[in-house]
Amino acid sequence: MDSLPTCYGKGKILTLQVSADQEPFNVVIEAAHGIWSHSVNLLVKVLENDANIEVTDKLVFLKLYDRRFSPAFRERWDVKPWTPALEEDLLAFSQIGAAREVLDIWRDSPHTEYDFSAPSYHKETLLSVIMSEEWEKENDAYRVLKAHQGKFIPRMICSVMMQIGPVSMVGTEPIPLLDDPLVLGQSPEMFEIDGFLMEYYPGFPATKIACQTDPSDWKHLKNRVIATVGHVMESDTILHEDIRPKNVVITYDKECLRNHRVIMTDFRCTMMRDTETDEEWAEMKKRYDEKGMMEAKLENPPRRRQEGDGYRSYTASAWWNFDDYDIMTQD
């Protein structure tokens, strides 16, 4: 996105909920990642501990699958940029019950074709469930890879939900959970944003190893990155379809080899084994070959910056590039 929405500005307070039977809790935004494509990425502090979350007043990473501010998904599914007027149309669509029919058909009929000629509010309805499905995929990945959490992948503190309300009520601001969700019509789940609260690891992406470390460390860290990907993805129940160096973070850790820990992030593009036979699954794992893919992408490292060089362009990773926030000096 070219600019961040004001509802996710620094100092804004968001109300989150872990599950329906637990009390909501508040977080305050400390920084917003400046480049969003598929999800909203924030650094936040938990202000309350009503949900028994052991991170009160600690900087953590919040990832929200907010359909409104996901330009990559909106472009893929041919949905116009979000506007308050579109949200009002979506609310009306929910209140008359028409959205419920659209959602039920999509969920109950996996082979239903997406109607690219449908009105914007119809597409927005489908986008709400598509975003939830994307969240479920990443949630499944963290569940399957739980043994690696806090070691080679981020520790997931909890999955969360945030409710947004009709623009006529609150503008674009997130709202406290409504006592009567039917205010949002017969499909209130369209106004619920799924997400994750995770431990945050300040550092730099694998794309910048050569620029951020001594020359003697480049080969060592490159091999560590490749080995980490191979170790994490050796599971016979999951494969990663889009391994990228920018989604591997190198973070300082004095207890690790050469004071660096390698952390894989972003498991949105993963697939779980379903009904595939051993032969079929082996062929799929061979085709994607996560370890080999990472090795190939790291084969030609970026040139180390010399005195007088201009800045080299890098694709930002949600884990390290936060505007106006010195993440490298945080405790």
Coordinates of C-alpha atoms in Angstrom, one line a residue:
M1 CA 0.0 0.0 0.0
D2 CA 1.2 3.5 -0.7
S3 CA 0.0 4.9 2.6
L4 CA -1.1 3.3 5.8
P5 CA -4.8 3.7 7.0
T6 CA -5.2 5.9 10.0
C7 CA -7.0 3.1 11.9
Y8 CA -3.6 1.4 12.1
G9 CA -1.6 4.4 13.1
K10 CA 0.9 4.5 15.9
G11 CA -0.8 4.8 19.3
K12 CA -4.1 3.4 18.1
I13 CA -5.7 0.8 20.5
L14 CA -7.1 -2.4 19.0
T15 CA -9.5 -4.8 20.8
L16 CA -8.7 -8.4 20.1
Q17 CA -10.2 -11.7 21.3
V18 CA -8.7 -15.2 21.4
S19 CA -12.0 -17.1 21.5
A20 CA -15.7 -16.5 22.1
D21 CA -15.5 -17.7 25.7
Q22 CA -12.5 -15.5 26.7
E23 CA -12.5 -11.8 27.6
P24 CA -11.2 -9.4 24.9
F25 CA -8.0 -7.6 25.5
N26 CA -6.4 -4.4 24.2
V27 CA -3.1 -3.8 22.3
V28 CA -1.5 -0.5 21.4
I29 CA 0.2 0.0 18.1
E30 CA 3.9 0.8 18.4
A31 CA 4.7 0.7 14.7
A32 CA 3.2 -0.3 11.4
H33 CA 5.1 -2.0 8.6
G34 CA 5.2 0.3 5.6
I35 CA 4.5 -2.2 2.8
W36 CA 1.4 -4.3 3.0
S37 CA 0.4 -6.8 0.3
H38 CA -1.5 -9.7 1.8
S39 CA -1.8 -8.8 5.4
V40 CA -1.6 -6.0 7.9
N41 CA 1.6 -6.2 9.9
L42 CA 2.1 -4.4 13.2
L43 CA 4.3 -4.2 16.2
V44 CA 2.1 -3.9 19.3
K45 CA 2.1 -4.1 23.1
V46 CA -0.5 -6.0 25.0
L47 CA -2.1 -3.6 27.6
E48 CA -4.2 -6.1 29.5
N49 CA -3.8 -9.7 30.5
D50 CA -7.5 -10.7 30.8
A51 CA -6.9 -13.4 28.2
N52 CA -4.1 -15.0 30.2
I53 CA -1.5 -14.0 27.6
E54 CA 1.9 -13.8 29.1
V55 CA 3.2 -10.9 27.1
T56 CA 1.8 -7.9 28.8
D57 CA 3.7 -4.7 28.0
K58 CA 6.1 -6.6 25.7
L59 CA 6.6 -5.8 22.0
V60 CA 5.0 -8.5 19.9
F61 CA 4.1 -9.0 16.2
L62 CA 0.5 -8.8 15.1
K63 CA -0.5 -10.1 11.7
L64 CA -4.1 -9.4 10.6
Y65 CA -5.8 -10.8 7.5
D66 CA -7.8 -7.6 6.9
R67 CA -9.5 -7.8 3.5
R68 CA -9.9 -4.0 3.4
F69 CA -6.1 -3.4 3.3
S70 CA -4.8 -6.4 1.3
P71 CA -4.0 -5.0 -2.2
A72 CA -2.5 -8.3 -3.4
F73 CA -5.6 -10.3 -2.6
R74 CA -7.9 -7.6 -3.9
E75 CA -6.1 -7.4 -7.2
R76 CA -6.0 -11.2 -7.5
W77 CA -9.8 -11.5 -7.0
D78 CA -10.6 -8.4 -9.1
V79 CA -12.0 -6.5 -6.1
K80 CA -11.8 -2.7 -6.3
P81 CA -9.9 -0.8 -3.7
W82 CA -11.8 -0.6 -0.4
T83 CA -13.9 2.4 0.4
P84 CA -16.3 3.3 3.2
A85 CA -19.1 3.3 0.7
L86 CA -18.3 -0.3 -0.3
E87 CA -18.4 -1.3 3.3
E88 CA -21.9 0.2 3.6
D89 CA -23.0 -1.8 0.6
L90 CA -21.6 -4.9 2.2
L91 CA -23.5 -4.2 5.4
A92 CA -26.8 -3.8 3.5
F93 CA -26.0 -7.1 1.6
S94 CA -25.6 -8.8 5.0
Q95 CA -28.7 -7.3 6.5
I96 CA -31.1 -8.5 3.8
G97 CA -29.7 -12.0 4.0
A98 CA -28.2 -12.2 0.5
A99 CA -24.6 -12.4 1.7
R100 CA -25.5 -15.5 3.7
E101 CA -26.6 -17.3 0.5
V102 CA -23.4 -16.3 -1.3
L103 CA -21.2 -17.5 1.5
D104 CA -23.1 -20.8 1.9
I105 CA -22.8 -21.6 -1.8
W106 CA -19.0 -20.9 -1.8
R107 CA -18.4 -23.0 1.3
D108 CA -20.6 -25.9 0.4
S109 CA -19.6 -26.2 -3.2
P110 CA -15.8 -26.3 -3.6
H111 CA -16.0 -26.2 -7.4
T112 CA -18.1 -23.0 -7.6
E113 CA -16.6 -20.7 -10.1
Y114 CA -15.7 -17.1 -9.0
D115 CA -17.9 -14.6 -10.8
F116 CA -15.5 -11.8 -11.9
S117 CA -18.5 -9.8 -13.3
A118 CA -20.3 -9.7 -10.0
P119 CA -21.0 -6.4 -8.2
S120 CA -18.3 -5.2 -5.8
Y121 CA -20.2 -6.0 -2.6
H122 CA -20.7 -9.6 -3.9
K123 CA -16.9 -9.9 -4.4
E124 CA -16.2 -8.3 -1.0
T125 CA -18.5 -11.0 0.5
L126 CA -16.4 -13.7 -1.0
L127 CA -13.1 -12.0 -0.2
S128 CA -14.1 -12.1 3.5
V129 CA -14.2 -15.9 3.4
I130 CA -11.2 -16.3 1.1
M131 CA -9.1 -14.3 3.7
S132 CA -10.4 -16.6 6.5
E133 CA -9.3 -19.6 4.4
E134 CA -5.8 -18.1 4.0
W135 CA -5.6 -17.5 7.7
E136 CA -6.6 -21.1 8.3
K137 CA -3.8 -22.4 6.1
E138 CA -1.2 -20.5 8.0
N139 CA -2.8 -21.5 11.3
D140 CA -2.6 -25.1 10.3
A141 CA 1.1 -24.7 9.3
Y142 CA 2.0 -23.3 12.7
R143 CA 0.1 -26.2 14.4
V144 CA 1.9 -28.8 12.3
L145 CA 5.3 -27.1 12.9
K146 CA 4.7 -26.5 16.6
A147 CA 7.9 -28.3 17.7
H148 CA 9.9 -25.7 15.8
Q149 CA 8.2 -22.7 17.3
G150 CA 10.6 -20.4 19.3
K151 CA 13.5 -22.2 17.7
F152 CA 13.4 -22.1 13.9
I153 CA 10.0 -20.4 13.4
P154 CA 8.3 -17.7 15.4
R155 CA 6.4 -18.8 18.6
M156 CA 2.7 -18.2 18.1
I157 CA 1.3 -16.7 21.2
C158 CA -2.3 -17.1 20.1
S159 CA -4.6 -16.7 17.1
V160 CA -6.9 -13.7 17.5
M161 CA -10.0 -12.1 16.0
M162 CA -10.8 -8.4 15.7
Q163 CA -14.3 -7.0 14.9
I164 CA -14.8 -4.1 12.6
G165 CA -18.1 -2.3 12.4
P166 CA -20.3 -0.5 9.9
V167 CA -18.7 2.6 8.6
S168 CA -21.8 4.6 9.5
M169 CA -21.1 3.7 13.1
V170 CA -17.4 4.0 13.6
G171 CA -15.7 5.0 10.4
T172 CA -12.7 2.8 9.7
E173 CA -11.9 2.3 13.4
P174 CA -11.9 -1.1 14.9
I175 CA -14.6 -1.5 17.5
P176 CA -15.1 -3.3 20.8
L177 CA -16.9 -6.6 20.3
L178 CA -20.6 -6.0 19.8
D179 CA -23.1 -7.3 22.4
D180 CA -25.5 -8.0 19.5
P181 CA -23.6 -9.1 16.4
L182 CA -26.9 -9.1 14.4
V183 CA -26.4 -5.4 14.1
L184 CA -24.0 -6.5 11.3
G185 CA -26.8 -8.5 9.6
Q186 CA -27.1 -12.2 9.0
S187 CA -23.4 -12.7 8.1
P188 CA -21.5 -11.0 11.0
E189 CA -18.4 -13.1 10.3
M190 CA -17.7 -10.8 7.3
F191 CA -16.8 -8.1 9.8
E192 CA -14.4 -10.2 11.8
I193 CA -10.7 -10.0 11.0
D194 CA -8.6 -13.1 11.8
G195 CA -5.0 -12.9 12.8
F196 CA -2.0 -14.0 14.9
L197 CA -0.1 -12.6 17.8
M198 CA 3.5 -13.9 17.6
E199 CA 6.8 -13.3 19.3
Y200 CA 8.8 -10.6 17.4
Y201 CA 12.4 -11.2 16.3
P202 CA 14.2 -8.0 15.2
G203 CA 16.8 -8.5 12.6
F204 CA 17.4 -8.5 8.9
P205 CA 16.2 -10.8 6.0
A206 CA 18.4 -13.4 4.4
T207 CA 18.5 -11.2 1.3
K208 CA 20.8 -8.8 3.2
I209 CA 23.2 -11.2 4.8
A210 CA 26.1 -9.9 2.7
C211 CA 25.2 -6.3 3.6
Q212 CA 24.7 -6.8 7.3
T213 CA 27.5 -9.2 8.3
D214 CA 31.2 -9.6 7.9
P215 CA 32.4 -11.3 4.7
S216 CA 33.6 -14.3 6.8
D217 CA 30.0 -14.9 8.1
W218 CA 28.3 -14.8 4.7
K219 CA 28.9 -18.4 3.7
H220 CA 28.3 -19.7 7.2
L221 CA 24.9 -17.9 7.5
K222 CA 23.9 -18.8 4.0
N223 CA 24.4 -22.5 4.8
R224 CA 22.6 -22.0 8.1
V225 CA 19.6 -20.6 6.3
I226 CA 19.5 -23.5 3.8
A227 CA 19.9 -26.0 6.5
T228 CA 17.1 -24.4 8.6
V229 CA 14.7 -24.5 5.7
G230 CA 15.5 -28.1 5.1
H231 CA 15.1 -29.0 8.7
V232 CA 11.8 -27.2 9.2
M233 CA 10.2 -28.5 6.0
E234 CA 11.3 -32.1 6.2
S235 CA 7.9 -32.9 7.7
D236 CA 5.9 -35.4 5.5
T237 CA 2.6 -33.6 6.1
I238 CA 3.3 -30.1 4.8
L239 CA 5.0 -28.4 1.9
H240 CA 5.9 -24.8 1.2
E241 CA 5.0 -23.5 -2.3
D242 CA 6.8 -20.1 -2.2
I243 CA 10.1 -20.2 -0.3
R244 CA 11.7 -16.8 -0.3
P245 CA 15.0 -15.5 1.3
K246 CA 13.2 -12.3 2.4
N247 CA 10.9 -14.3 4.6
V248 CA 13.9 -15.7 6.6
V249 CA 15.0 -13.5 9.4
I250 CA 18.5 -13.4 10.9
T251 CA 18.3 -12.2 14.5
Y252 CA 20.9 -11.6 17.1
D253 CA 21.1 -14.3 19.8
K254 CA 24.2 -14.6 22.0
E255 CA 23.2 -18.2 22.9
C256 CA 23.3 -19.3 19.2
L257 CA 26.2 -20.2 17.0
R258 CA 28.1 -17.0 16.0
N259 CA 25.5 -15.0 17.9
H260 CA 22.8 -15.4 15.2
R261 CA 19.6 -17.3 15.1
V262 CA 17.8 -18.1 11.8
I263 CA 14.0 -17.8 11.8
M264 CA 11.7 -18.8 9.0
T265 CA 8.6 -16.6 8.8
D266 CA 5.4 -16.5 6.7
F267 CA 3.7 -19.8 6.1
R268 CA 0.8 -18.5 4.1
C269 CA 1.8 -20.4 1.0
T270 CA 1.8 -23.8 2.5
M271 CA -0.2 -26.9 1.7
M272 CA -1.1 -29.8 4.0
R273 CA -1.1 -33.4 2.9
D274 CA -4.6 -34.6 2.3
T275 CA -5.4 -37.8 0.4
E276 CA -2.1 -38.0 -1.5
T277 CA -0.4 -41.4 -1.7
D278 CA 3.2 -41.7 -0.5
E279 CA 4.3 -41.7 -4.2
E280 CA 2.2 -38.6 -5.0
W281 CA 3.4 -36.7 -2.0
A282 CA 7.0 -37.6 -2.6
E283 CA 6.7 -36.3 -6.1
M284 CA 5.1 -33.0 -4.9
K285 CA 7.9 -32.6 -2.3
K286 CA 10.5 -33.2 -5.0
R287 CA 8.8 -30.7 -7.3
Y288 CA 8.9 -27.9 -4.7
D289 CA 12.1 -28.9 -2.9
E290 CA 12.1 -26.1 -0.3
K291 CA 15.7 -26.6 0.6
G292 CA 16.9 -26.6 -3.0
M293 CA 14.7 -23.6 -3.8
M294 CA 16.3 -21.6 -1.0
E295 CA 19.8 -22.6 -2.0
A296 CA 19.2 -21.5 -5.6
K297 CA 17.8 -18.2 -4.5
L298 CA 20.8 -17.5 -2.3
E299 CA 23.3 -18.6 -4.9
N300 CA 24.0 -15.1 -6.1
P301 CA 24.1 -12.9 -2.9
P302 CA 23.6 -9.1 -3.2
R303 CA 26.9 -7.2 -3.5
R304 CA 28.2 -5.8 -0.2
R305 CA 27.8 -2.0 -0.1
Q306 CA 31.0 0.0 -0.5
E307 CA 31.7 3.6 0.6
G308 CA 29.9 5.9 -1.8
D309 CA 27.5 3.3 -3.1
G310 CA 23.9 4.2 -3.5
Y311 CA 21.2 2.3 -1.7
R312 CA 20.3 -1.0 -3.3
S313 CA 16.6 -1.9 -3.5
Y314 CA 15.3 -4.8 -1.5
T315 CA 11.8 -6.2 -1.1
A316 CA 10.7 -5.5 2.4
S317 CA 10.0 -8.3 4.9
A318 CA 7.2 -7.7 7.4
W319 CA 9.5 -8.9 10.1
W320 CA 12.2 -6.2 10.0
N321 CA 11.2 -3.1 8.1
F322 CA 9.0 -0.9 10.3
D323 CA 8.9 2.8 9.5
D324 CA 9.9 5.3 12.2
Y325 CA 10.7 2.7 14.7
D326 CA 14.2 1.6 15.8
I327 CA 13.6 -2.1 16.3
M328 CA 17.2 -2.9 16.5
T329 CA 17.6 -1.1 19.8
Q330 CA 14.6 -2.6 21.6
D331 CA 15.1 -4.7 24.7

